[in-house]
C-alpha positions as a Python dict, from the first residue, in 0.01 Angstrom:
ca = {
    (1, 'M'): (0, 0, 0),
    (2, 'E'): (-75, -234, -285),
    (3, 'I'): (-406, -169, -464),
    (4, 'K'): (-594, -483, -556),
    (5, 'T'): (-820, -492, -861),
    (6, 'T'): (-1129, -684, -943),
    (7, 'Q'): (-1157, -831, -1290),
    (8, 'L'): (-1501, -822, -1448),
    (9, 'N'): (-1644, -1124, -1622),
    (10, 'S'): (-1612, -1114, -1998),
    (11, 'F'): (-1908, -972, -2187),
    (12, 'D'): (-2199, -1209, -2229),
    (13, 'D'): (-2460, -1129, -2498),
    (14, 'R'): (-2732, -1235, -2249),
    (15, 'D'): (-2639, -935, -2032),
    (16, 'I'): (-2889, -653, -2026),
    (17, 'I'): (-2714, -330, -2123),
    (18, 'I'): (-2870, -2, -2016),
    (19, 'A'): (-2922, 229, -2314),
    (20, 'G'): (-2625, 462, -2359),
    (21, 'S'): (-2389, 259, -2141),
    (22, 'I'): (-2079, 92, -2269),
    (23, 'P'): (-1979, -242, -2116),
    (24, 'T'): (-1622, -236, -1992),
    (25, 'L'): (-1375, -512, -1928),
    (26, 'N'): (-1137, -288, -1736),
    (27, 'P'): (-1066, -381, -1374),
    (28, 'I'): (-1242, -189, -1102),
    (29, 'I'): (-1009, -30, -853),
    (30, 'D'): (-1177, 2, -514),
    (31, 'E'): (-943, 106, -235),
    (32, 'K'): (-1217, 75, 29),
    (33, 'S'): (-1264, -298, -42),
    (34, 'T'): (-895, -363, 30),
    (35, 'E'): (-965, -256, 392),
    (36, 'L'): (-1212, -540, 448),
    (37, 'P'): (-1114, -875, 594),
    (38, 'V'): (-1100, -1176, 364),
    (39, 'L'): (-1365, -1437, 442),
    (40, 'N'): (-1289, -1810, 416),
    (41, 'Q'): (-1588, -2038, 360),
    (42, 'M'): (-1380, -2354, 397),
    (43, 'Q'): (-1617, -2654, 353),
    (44, 'I'): (-1943, -2457, 407),
    (45, 'P'): (-2143, -2376, 90),
    (46, 'D'): (-2219, -2020, 198),
    (47, 'C'): (-2048, -1821, -77),
    (48, 'T'): (-2365, -1625, -157),
    (49, 'C'): (-2401, -1539, 211),
    (50, 'E'): (-2039, -1424, 221),
    (51, 'N'): (-2083, -1210, -89),
    (52, 'V'): (-2381, -1027, 62),
    (53, 'V'): (-2190, -979, 386),
    (54, 'K'): (-1901, -830, 190),
    (55, 'M'): (-2139, -585, 16),
    (56, 'M'): (-2286, -486, 352),
    (57, 'Q'): (-1938, -438, 499),
    (58, 'R'): (-1838, -223, 202),
    (59, 'Y'): (-2151, -9, 240),
    (60, 'W'): (-2101, 46, 616),
    (61, 'L'): (-1730, 119, 572),
    (62, 'E'): (-1818, 392, 322),
    (63, 'K'): (-2093, 537, 546),
    (64, 'T'): (-1930, 511, 891),
    (65, 'G'): (-1561, 449, 835),
    (66, 'K'): (-1591, 132, 1047),
    (67, 'V'): (-1558, -233, 945),
    (68, 'I'): (-1857, -421, 1084),
    (69, 'N'): (-1822, -799, 1093),
    (70, 'F'): (-2159, -925, 980),
    (71, 'S'): (-2214, -1300, 1013),
    (72, 'P'): (-2264, -1501, 691),
    (73, 'R'): (-2369, -1787, 920),
    (74, 'F'): (-2677, -1586, 1021),
    (75, 'F'): (-2809, -1593, 661),
    (76, 'A'): (-2728, -1964, 618),
    (77, 'A'): (-2900, -2063, 941),
    (78, 'R'): (-3213, -1850, 879),
    (79, 'L'): (-3248, -1982, 524),
    (80, 'K'): (-3201, -2343, 633),
    (81, 'Q'): (-3487, -2299, 882),
    (82, 'V'): (-3724, -2235, 592),
    (83, 'G'): (-3570, -2491, 358),
    (84, 'L'): (-3387, -2248, 128),
    (85, 'F'): (-3030, -2342, 222),
    (86, 'T'): (-2894, -2686, 140),
    (87, 'I'): (-2557, -2858, 121),
    (88, 'F'): (-2531, -2693, -224),
    (89, 'G'): (-2584, -2341, -89),
    (90, 'T'): (-2863, -2103, -184),
    (91, 'Q'): (-2977, -1845, -438),
    (92, 'P'): (-2842, -1489, -401),
    (93, 'R'): (-3197, -1346, -413),
    (94, 'Y'): (-3289, -1527, -88),
    (95, 'V'): (-2988, -1387, 95),
    (96, 'M'): (-3055, -1038, -37),
    (97, 'A'): (-3423, -1063, 67),
    (98, 'L'): (-3308, -1135, 423),
    (99, 'A'): (-3043, -863, 417),
    (100, 'S'): (-3284, -596, 297),
    (101, 'G'): (-3580, -728, 500),
    (102, 'I'): (-3438, -793, 845),
    (103, 'G'): (-3065, -725, 822),
    (104, 'C'): (-2791, -938, 973),
    (105, 'C'): (-2635, -989, 1313),
    (106, 'T'): (-2263, -950, 1370),
    (107, 'T'): (-2006, -1217, 1447),
    (108, 'D'): (-2009, -1099, 1809),
    (109, 'L'): (-2357, -1251, 1843),
    (110, 'L'): (-2313, -1542, 1597),
    (111, 'P'): (-1952, -1635, 1523),
    (112, 'D'): (-1884, -1734, 1160),
    (113, 'D'): (-1703, -2057, 1254),
    (114, 'T'): (-1650, -2228, 920),
    (115, 'T'): (-1454, -2508, 1087),
    (116, 'L'): (-1785, -2657, 1200),
    (117, 'D'): (-1956, -2923, 994),
    (118, 'Y'): (-2263, -2825, 787),
    (119, 'E'): (-2521, -2933, 1045),
    (120, 'A'): (-2357, -2747, 1334),
    (121, 'F'): (-2296, -2438, 1118),
    (122, 'T'): (-2662, -2411, 1013),
    (123, 'S'): (-2822, -2514, 1345),
    (124, 'V'): (-2818, -2219, 1579),
}
């Protein structure tokens, strides 16, 4: 099995470094993440939603050993209802507030159909 690596962004002097820690530019090897399905946002600007879903999947895989298919579309639709999701996407803090506040449904309840146009994708 091929192990995939994640490359960190290069150091930015605006980054806040915790005292005693050393910033590293070495890749992170995470075998658990290679077990997760790859998401494809296609023409939908929901990359922040997909990133939060991927973090949730990684957490649940570690805790339960099961891959749970959370729906990025859930976050996009909920945020559009309150005017925080546009054709340009949204801020990660809004998605995380939803994830930590109410959670997320799975794709069984709300399929993540990124072949839909923006209006259909966000109107559920």
